[in-house]
Tab-separated table of C-alpha atoms in Angstrom:
chain	number	residue	atom	x	y	z
A	277	MET	CA	-74.132	-55.053	-3.268
A	278	ASN	CA	-75.347	-51.648	-4.545
A	279	ASN	CA	-73.981	-49.935	-1.416
A	280	LYS	CA	-70.644	-51.581	-2.025
A	281	HIS	CA	-70.526	-50.347	-5.616
A	282	LEU	CA	-71.491	-46.839	-4.483
A	283	GLY	CA	-68.647	-46.748	-1.994
A	284	THR	CA	-66.151	-47.741	-4.625
A	285	ALA	CA	-67.413	-45.131	-7.073
A	286	ALA	CA	-67.241	-42.396	-4.430
A	287	LEU	CA	-63.655	-43.297	-3.576
A	288	ALA	CA	-62.656	-43.196	-7.254
A	289	ALA	CA	-64.226	-39.773	-7.613
A	290	ILE	CA	-62.325	-38.458	-4.637
A	291	LEU	CA	-59.013	-39.767	-6.008
A	292	LEU	CA	-59.715	-38.311	-9.445
A	293	ALA	CA	-60.536	-34.943	-7.934
A	294	GLY	CA	-57.247	-34.988	-6.053
A	295	LEU	CA	-55.283	-35.719	-9.204
A	296	ASN	CA	-56.962	-32.885	-11.078
A	297	ALA	CA	-56.488	-30.271	-8.286
A	298	PRO	CA	-54.028	-27.431	-9.153
A	299	ALA	CA	-50.498	-27.804	-7.638
A	300	GLN	CA	-49.708	-25.506	-4.711
A	301	ALA	CA	-47.135	-22.777	-5.696
A	302	VAL	CA	-43.621	-23.142	-4.192
A	303	SER	CA	-42.775	-20.320	-1.772
A	304	TYR	CA	-39.265	-18.805	-1.812
A	305	GLY	CA	-37.893	-16.634	0.931
A	306	THR	CA	-35.842	-13.471	0.437
A	307	PRO	CA	-32.202	-14.413	-0.260
A	308	THR	CA	-29.584	-13.719	2.393
A	309	ILE	CA	-26.044	-12.461	1.843
A	310	SER	CA	-23.162	-11.836	4.259
A	311	PHE	CA	-19.422	-11.201	4.005
A	312	SER	CA	-16.526	-12.619	5.981
A	313	SER	CA	-15.478	-8.951	6.187
A	314	SER	CA	-17.258	-5.822	5.039
A	315	TYR	CA	-13.913	-4.152	4.256
A	316	LEU	CA	-11.320	-5.251	1.725
A	317	SER	CA	-7.993	-3.865	0.557
A	318	GLY	CA	-6.191	-4.448	-2.716
A	319	ALA	CA	-3.467	-2.874	-4.822
A	320	VAL	CA	-3.274	-1.671	-8.385
A	321	GLY	CA	-1.485	-4.425	-10.269
A	322	GLY	CA	-1.593	-6.634	-7.192
A	323	VAL	CA	-0.915	-10.344	-7.603
A	324	GLY	CA	-3.005	-12.621	-5.415
A	325	ASP	CA	-4.807	-9.831	-3.581
A	326	GLN	CA	-6.996	-10.721	-0.625
A	327	THR	CA	-10.504	-12.035	-1.191
A	328	VAL	CA	-13.750	-11.957	0.775
A	329	ASP	CA	-15.995	-14.950	1.436
A	330	VAL	CA	-19.614	-14.323	0.453
A	331	THR	CA	-22.190	-16.546	2.157
A	332	VAL	CA	-25.601	-16.791	0.472
A	333	GLY	CA	-28.823	-18.708	0.964
A	334	GLN	CA	-32.557	-18.734	0.188
A	335	SER	CA	-35.281	-20.758	1.855
A	336	GLY	CA	-37.004	-23.089	-0.568
A	337	ALA	CA	-34.152	-22.964	-3.080
A	338	ASP	CA	-31.053	-25.003	-3.673
A	339	VAL	CA	-28.041	-22.771	-3.069
A	340	SER	CA	-26.577	-23.718	-6.454
A	341	ALA	CA	-29.473	-21.872	-8.111
A	342	LEU	CA	-28.341	-18.541	-6.642
A	343	THR	CA	-26.098	-16.143	-8.514
A	344	VAL	CA	-23.825	-13.482	-7.018
A	345	SER	CA	-22.560	-10.437	-8.908
A	346	ALA	CA	-21.523	-6.830	-8.470
A	347	THR	CA	-24.081	-4.363	-9.766
A	348	ALA	CA	-22.701	-0.928	-8.913
A	349	SER	CA	-19.644	1.029	-7.747
A	350	SER	CA	-19.438	4.422	-6.077
A	351	LYS	CA	-16.132	5.134	-7.868
A	352	THR	CA	-15.444	3.210	-11.033
A	353	SER	CA	-11.983	4.755	-11.392
A	354	VAL	CA	-10.978	2.673	-8.355
A	355	ALA	CA	-12.963	-0.472	-9.205
A	356	GLY	CA	-16.121	-0.987	-11.228
A	357	ALA	CA	-18.744	-3.707	-11.114
A	358	GLY	CA	-16.950	-5.450	-13.972
A	359	ASP	CA	-13.771	-5.637	-11.881
A	360	VAL	CA	-15.429	-7.919	-9.343
A	361	THR	CA	-15.093	-11.677	-9.797
A	362	VAL	CA	-17.112	-14.215	-7.828
A	363	THR	CA	-16.200	-17.899	-7.935
A	364	GLY	CA	-17.880	-20.986	-6.496
A	365	THR	CA	-21.437	-22.346	-6.582
A	366	GLY	CA	-21.995	-23.366	-2.976
A	367	ALA	CA	-23.210	-21.484	0.050
A	368	VAL	CA	-19.820	-19.766	0.376
A	369	ARG	CA	-18.361	-18.020	-2.680
A	370	GLN	CA	-15.033	-16.169	-3.086
A	371	LEU	CA	-15.081	-12.547	-4.196
A	372	ALA	CA	-12.033	-10.830	-5.660
A	373	VAL	CA	-11.554	-7.280	-6.919
A	374	THR	CA	-9.102	-6.062	-9.553
A	375	ALA	CA	-8.106	-2.498	-8.720
A	376	ARG	CA	-8.121	0.137	-11.472
A	377	GLY	CA	-6.810	3.046	-9.423
A	378	ARG	CA	-5.855	4.244	-5.968
A	379	GLY	CA	-8.634	5.256	-3.604
A	380	TYR	CA	-11.907	4.021	-2.137
A	381	ALA	CA	-15.080	2.532	-3.638
A	382	ASN	CA	-18.298	1.109	-2.257
A	383	LEU	CA	-19.255	-1.953	-4.283
A	384	THR	CA	-22.842	-3.194	-4.360
A	385	ILE	CA	-22.961	-6.991	-4.332
A	386	LYS	CA	-26.233	-8.682	-5.298
A	387	VAL	CA	-27.485	-12.223	-4.742
A	388	SER	CA	-30.259	-13.212	-7.171
A	389	GLY	CA	-32.499	-16.064	-6.095
A	390	LEU	CA	-35.567	-17.893	-7.332
A	391	GLY	CA	-38.999	-16.374	-7.545
A	392	GLY	CA	-37.547	-13.111	-8.788
A	393	LYS	CA	-36.210	-12.279	-5.343
A	394	SER	CA	-32.833	-10.739	-4.540
A	395	ALA	CA	-30.800	-8.964	-1.863
A	396	THR	CA	-27.806	-6.648	-1.849
A	397	LYS	CA	-24.958	-5.748	0.474
A	398	THR	CA	-22.191	-3.128	0.271
A	399	LEU	CA	-18.503	-4.028	0.313
A	400	SER	CA	-16.182	-1.160	1.230
A	401	TYR	CA	-13.040	-1.413	-0.884
A	402	ALA	CA	-9.709	0.421	-0.719
A	403	ALA	CA	-6.919	0.189	-3.307
A	404	SER	CA	-3.316	1.267	-2.828
A	405	ALA	CA	-1.053	2.340	-5.663
A	406	ALA	CA	0.995	0.023	-7.849
A	407	VAL	CA	4.478	-0.893	-6.599
A	408	GLN	CA	7.635	-2.103	-8.268
A	409	ASN	CA	7.803	-5.822	-9.021
A	410	PRO	CA	4.209	-6.538	-7.954
A	411	ALA	CA	4.631	-10.276	-8.542
A	412	ASP	CA	7.041	-10.339	-5.598
A	413	ALA	CA	4.845	-8.224	-3.297
A	414	ARG	CA	2.346	-9.453	-0.723
A	415	TYR	CA	0.246	-7.459	1.732
A	416	LEU	CA	-0.189	-8.347	5.405
A	417	SER	CA	-3.405	-6.782	6.646
A	418	GLY	CA	-4.600	-6.064	10.160
A	419	ALA	CA	-1.771	-3.672	11.043
A	420	SER	CA	0.478	-1.285	9.136
A	421	ASP	CA	3.422	-0.765	11.515
A	422	SER	CA	5.206	-4.096	11.139
A	423	SER	CA	8.502	-3.857	12.999
A	424	ALA	CA	9.994	-7.334	13.526
A	425	ALA	CA	9.472	-10.809	12.110
A	426	VAL	CA	10.471	-14.358	13.009
A	427	ASP	CA	10.152	-17.359	10.720
A	428	VAL	CA	8.238	-20.259	12.307
A	429	GLY	CA	8.529	-22.776	9.486
A	430	GLY	CA	6.056	-24.171	7.009
A	431	GLY	CA	5.983	-20.914	5.081
A	432	TYR	CA	4.685	-18.810	7.994
A	433	THR	CA	6.076	-15.935	10.032
A	434	VAL	CA	5.125	-14.157	13.253
A	435	VAL	CA	5.190	-10.374	12.832
A	436	ALA	CA	5.285	-7.715	15.556
A	437	ASP	CA	3.836	-4.223	15.343
A	438	ASP	CA	5.348	-1.180	17.055
A	439	GLU	CA	1.997	0.521	17.641
A	440	SER	CA	0.565	-2.344	19.708
A	441	ASN	CA	1.746	-5.476	21.495
A	442	VAL	CA	-0.112	-7.829	19.167
A	443	LEU	CA	1.904	-10.581	17.476
A	444	ARG	CA	0.377	-11.857	14.238
A	445	LEU	CA	0.884	-15.117	12.338
A	446	TYR	CA	0.918	-14.768	8.545
A	447	ASP	CA	1.263	-17.019	5.535
A	448	ARG	CA	4.400	-15.673	3.843
A	449	SER	CA	3.149	-16.568	0.367
A	450	ARG	CA	-0.214	-14.793	0.435
A	451	SER	CA	-1.774	-11.386	0.789
A	452	ALA	CA	-3.988	-12.100	3.759
A	453	ALA	CA	-5.198	-11.262	7.217
A	454	PRO	CA	-3.386	-12.925	10.124
A	455	VAL	CA	-4.152	-16.578	10.749
A	456	ARG	CA	-3.823	-16.080	14.496
A	457	THR	CA	-2.925	-13.304	16.940
A	458	TRP	CA	-1.520	-13.036	20.455
A	459	ASP	CA	-1.396	-10.102	22.857
A	460	PHE	CA	0.735	-10.615	25.959
A	461	SER	CA	0.152	-7.146	27.427
A	462	SER	CA	-1.463	-8.505	30.572
A	463	GLN	CA	1.401	-10.920	31.215
A	464	LEU	CA	3.871	-8.090	30.606
A	465	GLY	CA	1.946	-5.852	32.995
A	466	VAL	CA	1.591	-3.038	30.461
A	467	THR	CA	-1.312	-1.143	28.948
A	468	LYS	CA	0.703	0.820	26.371
A	469	GLU	CA	2.866	-0.381	23.498
A	470	VAL	CA	6.258	-1.948	24.175
A	471	ASP	CA	7.324	-0.525	20.802
A	472	ILE	CA	8.607	-3.926	19.667
A	473	GLU	CA	11.438	-3.364	17.185
A	474	GLY	CA	13.595	-6.494	17.124
A	475	ALA	CA	13.290	-10.239	17.488
A	476	THR	CA	15.281	-13.433	17.097
A	477	ARG	CA	14.765	-17.125	17.711
A	478	ILE	CA	16.917	-19.745	19.443
A	479	GLY	CA	15.320	-23.182	19.393
A	480	ASP	CA	11.759	-22.811	20.634
A	481	THR	CA	12.408	-19.457	22.319
A	482	VAL	CA	11.729	-16.152	20.574
A	483	TYR	CA	13.349	-13.059	22.085
A	484	TRP	CA	11.601	-9.716	21.517
A	485	THR	CA	12.907	-6.249	22.355
A	486	GLY	CA	11.266	-2.894	22.647
A	487	SER	CA	13.037	0.157	21.227
A	488	LEU	CA	14.246	1.026	24.779
A	489	GLY	CA	14.162	4.710	23.747
A	490	ASN	CA	11.962	7.675	24.598
A	491	ASN	CA	8.754	8.193	22.665
A	492	LYS	CA	8.488	10.597	19.732
A	493	ASP	CA	7.856	13.477	22.147
A	494	GLY	CA	11.035	12.748	24.076
A	495	GLU	CA	9.180	11.257	27.039
A	496	TYR	CA	10.257	8.161	28.936
A	497	LYS	CA	7.600	5.453	28.768
A	498	ALA	CA	8.382	2.423	30.905
A	499	PRO	CA	6.749	-0.206	28.636
A	500	ARG	CA	9.333	0.569	25.946
A	501	ASN	CA	12.094	-0.538	28.331
A	502	THR	CA	11.029	-4.155	27.902
A	503	VAL	CA	12.543	-7.316	26.486
A	504	PHE	CA	10.596	-10.555	26.702
A	505	THR	CA	10.387	-14.110	25.438
A	506	THR	CA	7.743	-16.355	23.966
A	507	THR	CA	7.868	-20.112	23.498
A	508	VAL	CA	6.945	-21.587	20.118
A	509	SER	CA	5.091	-24.859	19.697
A	510	GLY	CA	4.018	-26.331	16.382
A	511	SER	CA	4.856	-24.733	13.055
A	512	GLY	CA	3.234	-23.260	9.983
A	513	SER	CA	-0.459	-22.496	10.335
A	514	GLY	CA	-0.513	-24.536	13.556
A	515	THR	CA	2.032	-22.314	15.323
A	516	GLN	CA	1.247	-21.393	18.912
A	517	LEU	CA	3.019	-18.933	21.204
A	518	ALA	CA	3.137	-18.943	24.995
A	519	TYR	CA	4.461	-16.136	27.148
A	520	GLY	CA	7.841	-16.692	28.782
A	521	ARG	CA	9.600	-14.025	30.876
A	522	SER	CA	10.446	-10.335	30.678
A	523	TYR	CA	13.181	-7.943	31.797
A	524	LYS	CA	12.610	-4.209	32.222
A	525	LYS	CA	15.981	-2.705	33.037
A	526	LEU	CA	18.034	-3.207	29.863
A	527	ARG	CA	17.973	0.481	29.010
A	528	ASP	CA	19.226	1.311	32.512
A	529	ASP	CA	21.987	-1.281	32.193
A	530	LEU	CA	23.089	0.147	28.833
A	531	VAL	CA	23.235	3.714	30.146
A	532	ALA	CA	25.235	2.615	33.213
A	533	TRP	CA	27.679	0.627	31.052
A	534	ASP	CA	28.242	3.514	28.652
A	535	SER	CA	28.670	5.978	31.523
A	536	ALA	CA	31.257	3.705	33.115
A	537	ASN	CA	33.157	3.667	29.832
A	538	GLY	CA	33.473	7.397	29.264
A	539	ASN	CA	30.069	7.983	27.634
A	540	ARG	CA	31.531	6.893	24.310
A	541	TYR	CA	28.093	6.513	22.736
A	542	GLY	CA	26.206	9.200	24.626
A	543	PHE	CA	23.505	6.899	25.958
A	544	ALA	CA	22.798	9.059	29.011
A	545	ALA	CA	22.332	12.143	26.851
A	546	GLY	CA	20.280	10.230	24.278
A	547	THR	CA	17.842	8.989	26.908
A	548	ALA	CA	17.511	12.319	28.744
A	549	ALA	CA	14.090	13.880	29.146
A	550	GLY	CA	13.069	15.778	26.033
A	551	GLU	CA	15.395	13.836	23.710
A	552	VAL	CA	13.591	12.204	20.800
A	553	PRO	CA	14.969	8.780	19.860
A	554	LYS	CA	15.267	9.149	16.088
A	555	GLN	CA	18.099	11.623	15.802
A	556	ILE	CA	21.710	11.021	14.929
A	557	ASP	CA	22.750	11.122	18.609
A	558	GLY	CA	19.502	9.630	19.919
A	559	PHE	CA	18.891	6.251	21.526
A	560	ASN	CA	16.831	3.654	19.683
A	561	VAL	CA	17.256	-0.135	19.353
A	562	GLU	CA	15.847	-1.824	16.240
A	563	GLY	CA	17.825	-5.045	15.770
A	564	LEU	CA	18.386	-8.184	17.821
A	565	GLU	CA	20.370	-11.286	16.860
A	566	PHE	CA	22.713	-13.743	18.561
A	567	ALA	CA	26.456	-13.842	17.944
A	568	PRO	CA	27.876	-16.596	15.706
A	569	GLY	CA	27.380	-20.024	17.266
A	570	SER	CA	26.193	-18.527	20.546
A	571	THR	CA	23.035	-18.997	22.575
A	572	THR	CA	24.178	-16.564	25.266
A	573	THR	CA	25.596	-13.451	23.551
A	574	ALA	CA	23.145	-11.318	21.604
A	575	TYR	CA	23.810	-8.225	19.525
A	576	LEU	CA	21.602	-5.177	20.030
A	577	GLY	CA	21.445	-3.198	16.777
A	578	PHE	CA	21.018	0.579	17.127
A	579	ARG	CA	19.104	2.845	14.792
A	580	ALA	CA	20.539	5.682	16.839
A	581	PRO	CA	23.107	6.811	17.714
A	582	LEU	CA	25.674	6.536	14.957
A	583	ALA	CA	29.271	6.113	16.138
A	584	PRO	CA	30.428	8.804	16.102
A	585	ALA	CA	27.141	10.698	15.969
A	586	VAL	CA	27.961	12.636	12.814
A	587	PRO	CA	26.921	12.211	9.166
A	588	GLY	CA	28.812	9.245	7.773
A	589	GLY	CA	29.241	7.696	11.231
A	590	LYS	CA	29.219	3.952	11.709
A	591	ALA	CA	26.342	1.717	12.738
A	592	LEU	CA	26.467	0.399	16.292
A	593	LEU	CA	25.978	-3.068	17.739
A	594	VAL	CA	26.335	-3.714	21.472
A	595	PRO	CA	26.847	-7.344	22.591
A	596	VAL	CA	24.930	-8.497	25.659
A	597	THR	CA	27.086	-11.429	26.751
A	598	ASN	CA	24.555	-12.991	29.129
A	599	PHE	CA	21.362	-12.255	27.248
A	600	ASP	CA	19.945	-15.697	27.974
A	601	LYS	CA	20.373	-15.190	31.720
A	602	VAL	CA	18.926	-11.680	31.547
A	603	LEU	CA	15.664	-13.210	30.391
A	604	SER	CA	15.725	-16.545	32.201
A	605	SER	CA	16.695	-15.262	35.651
A	606	GLY	CA	16.592	-11.464	35.561
A	607	ALA	CA	20.369	-11.152	35.779
A	608	LYS	CA	21.815	-7.692	35.233
A	609	ALA	CA	23.026	-7.353	31.648
A	610	VAL	CA	26.748	-7.677	30.957
A	611	PHE	CA	28.158	-6.063	27.835
A	612	GLY	CA	31.066	-6.621	25.503
A	613	SER	CA	32.824	-3.907	23.529
A	614	GLY	CA	30.689	-2.015	21.049
A	615	ILE	CA	30.936	-3.140	17.404
A	616	GLU	CA	31.067	-0.323	14.868
A	617	LEU	CA	30.180	-1.228	11.277
A	618	ASP	CA	30.590	0.832	8.121
A	619	LEU	CA	27.172	0.762	6.464
A	620	GLY	CA	27.769	3.824	4.330
A	621	GLY	CA	26.451	6.201	6.971
A	622	LEU	CA	23.290	4.159	7.541
A	623	ALA	CA	22.122	2.573	10.793
A	624	VAL	CA	20.770	-0.846	11.762
A	625	ARG	CA	17.088	-1.334	11.032
A	626	ASP	CA	17.245	-5.119	11.433
A	627	ILE	CA	19.826	-7.886	11.685
A	628	ARG	CA	19.261	-11.592	11.066
A	629	LYS	CA	21.447	-14.694	10.630
A	630	ASN	CA	20.919	-18.234	9.432
A	631	ALA	CA	22.134	-21.540	10.855
A	632	ALA	CA	25.408	-21.153	8.928
A	633	ASN	CA	26.061	-17.848	10.746
A	634	GLN	CA	25.612	-15.801	7.590
A	635	TYR	CA	24.209	-12.410	8.564
A	636	LEU	CA	22.127	-9.884	6.681
A	637	ILE	CA	21.873	-6.355	8.033
A	638	LEU	CA	19.006	-4.175	6.867
A	639	ALA	CA	20.522	-0.698	6.841
A	640	GLY	CA	18.543	2.521	6.769
A	641	SER	CA	18.539	6.072	8.011
A	642	TRP	CA	18.422	6.887	11.701
A	643	ALA	CA	15.790	9.487	10.760
A	644	ALA	CA	13.412	8.185	8.128
A	645	ASP	CA	10.055	6.670	9.004
A	646	ASP	CA	9.339	6.140	5.328
A	647	ASN	CA	11.296	5.604	2.127
A	648	SER	CA	12.716	9.102	1.776
A	649	ASP	CA	16.303	8.000	2.496
A	650	PRO	CA	18.389	5.096	1.180
A	651	TYR	CA	18.075	1.508	2.341
A	652	ALA	CA	20.495	-1.334	1.664
A	653	LEU	CA	21.246	-4.939	2.569
A	654	TYR	CA	24.700	-5.852	3.853
A	655	GLN	CA	26.188	-9.297	4.357
A	656	TRP	CA	28.369	-9.913	7.410
A	657	ASP	CA	29.977	-12.858	9.173
A	658	GLY	CA	29.134	-11.661	12.695
A	659	ILE	CA	32.768	-11.294	13.740
A	660	PRO	CA	33.814	-7.954	15.300
A	661	GLY	CA	36.412	-6.214	13.190
A	662	HIS	CA	35.263	-7.849	9.967
A	663	ALA	CA	33.679	-5.496	7.445
A	664	PRO	CA	30.174	-6.043	6.073
A	665	VAL	CA	29.674	-6.135	2.297
A	666	LYS	CA	26.772	-4.497	0.510
A	667	ARG	CA	24.573	-7.010	-1.338
A	668	ALA	CA	21.741	-4.808	-2.561
A	669	ASP	CA	20.370	-1.286	-2.673
A	670	LEU	CA	16.652	-1.355	-1.914
A	671	PRO	CA	13.977	0.555	-3.849
A	672	THR	CA	12.623	3.651	-2.138
A	673	SER	CA	9.891	4.864	-4.489
A	674	ASP	CA	7.042	2.859	-2.940
A	675	PRO	CA	5.212	3.492	0.350
A	676	GLY	CA	6.663	2.246	3.616
A	677	GLY	CA	10.133	1.936	5.101
A	678	TRP	CA	12.001	-1.383	5.004
A	679	GLU	CA	11.932	-2.717	8.538
A	680	SER	CA	12.234	-6.485	8.917
A	681	ILE	CA	14.122	-9.475	7.533
A	682	VAL	CA	12.024	-12.624	7.776
A	683	ASP	CA	14.912	-15.067	7.440
A	684	VAL	CA	18.296	-15.414	5.742
A	685	PRO	CA	18.807	-17.785	2.799
A	686	ASP	CA	22.088	-19.494	1.973
A	687	LEU	CA	24.054	-16.473	0.836
A	688	THR	CA	26.532	-18.594	-1.116
A	689	VAL	CA	23.839	-19.686	-3.580
A	690	PRO	CA	23.613	-17.526	-6.719
A	691	GLY	CA	20.291	-15.757	-6.941
A	692	ALA	CA	19.471	-16.190	-3.247
A	693	ARG	CA	16.182	-14.494	-2.379
A	694	VAL	CA	15.258	-12.752	0.848
A	695	GLN	CA	11.868	-11.555	2.054
A	696	LEU	CA	11.601	-8.130	3.716
A	697	ILE	CA	8.642	-6.404	5.353
A	698	THR	CA	7.840	-2.693	5.474
A	699	ASP	CA	6.611	-0.503	8.279
A	700	SER	CA	3.902	1.392	6.377
A	701	GLY	CA	2.357	3.174	9.344
A	702	SER	CA	3.303	6.646	8.121
A	703	ALA	CA	2.317	5.982	4.505
A	704	ASP	CA	-0.697	7.549	2.800
A	705	LEU	CA	-1.788	4.307	1.169
A	706	TYR	CA	-5.033	5.423	-0.424
A	707	GLY	CA	-4.384	9.020	-1.419
A	708	ASP	CA	-6.636	10.787	1.071
A	709	GLY	CA	-3.886	12.111	3.345
A	710	THR	CA	-4.569	9.583	6.122
A	711	GLU	CA	-1.569	7.764	7.537
A	712	ALA	CA	-2.075	4.008	7.508
A	713	LYS	CA	-1.758	3.722	11.279
A	714	ASP	CA	-4.736	6.078	11.639
A	715	LEU	CA	-7.105	4.248	9.282
A	716	THR	CA	-10.420	3.355	10.891
A	717	HIS	CA	-10.670	-0.226	9.692
A	718	PRO	CA	-7.935	-2.791	10.424
A	719	GLU	CA	-8.697	-4.536	7.132
A	720	TRP	CA	-7.382	-1.443	5.335
A	721	LYS	CA	-4.211	-1.249	7.427
A	722	LYS	CA	-1.423	-3.252	5.830
A	723	SER	CA	2.300	-3.741	5.543
A	724	ARG	CA	3.980	-4.953	2.390
A	725	SER	CA	6.376	-7.850	2.108
A	726	ALA	CA	8.624	-8.238	-0.905
A	727	TRP	CA	11.135	-10.752	-2.189
A	728	PHE	CA	14.536	-9.534	-3.407
A	729	THR	CA	17.190	-11.406	-5.339
A	730	LEU	CA	20.654	-10.716	-3.971
A	731	SER	CA	23.393	-9.865	-6.422
């Protein structure tokens, strides 16, 4: 009996000692922090600028207990710590920056965890200058030399770049990086840029054309003598592209046609060795669109030459009457008579129509790679001999040259709005003398889209 009582007493003592023992201290690890991108671009006065995802964590701690903030800036005149906003309470937060001025700043971002522990990471930020009507401006990052665009529905567009062969899918409503990219260089059999300058869509087929001209040094580069197709499936953010076919003799066909017709447009001279494409009597294609109601005849819009090749000359379109067969079977191109349009001495920088065969022509200088010369939008009905009508003069005080029409609204509706995209490759976006196309980080390269209300 006594042994039994002793055992019970010993057990009670052990339990009591356990209850009175000091609790073991919780151990917290060093917090972790990472960015979806270490480089971010914004604009002074920008509306809906791009954001960066910040992923944080700490062993031993609930992620909701962590705080994220900016603690320092290398250049507060561009953006200070107080210009950084972080939203969200989960493992992934959204970081936005409000730009104060043009230039670059390194922003120190800190995650503060439990146990007095923290970690920091640097975000490299670049801000471009304010532009007119910033509420209507969006920035497409990843490339700066946007050169052609095709609407794919659902508020998205595929944009080409004339410094590479990459096609990029963007949300038209946001400043953002591309949702998806495609590069068909291997299928095209090229290692250099095609210099994509024009595009149009018929059904599920998108037709793309290179400039067909010499390079800026007056040298013939075969990849530029390329037209090709892609097939679209899906729409919106789910858009997919598949390679179709290509044709690499359209330049040759154009020169032969013009030579057989008295060299009216000087194509042979404009494509000669040593001739640069962007001169008044040069050779450079920048627009592509089908004729009214046609799925076979396509208009090639020329940036150069003017017709005649003198100041005040008319803009030139050349119809390819079997364009579908050129791409589907490699048939030699057949041409109709050249169409000469009075665009006030400007040339074709893009041409686009809607399902009602209402055309918009983006007119600009044969020379300018930026906004140093006038740009305008003209409405046309696509019928040779009918005169286009100016609908708008475009602003030229902001960086980048107007290059692409995304799509054409119903032009009979008062207040119709059209979205254009710039080629900003030659622009000094951040004030350090570096052209956008030469920036080191693709996140800092960007083109600008803008909405315009037509008068």
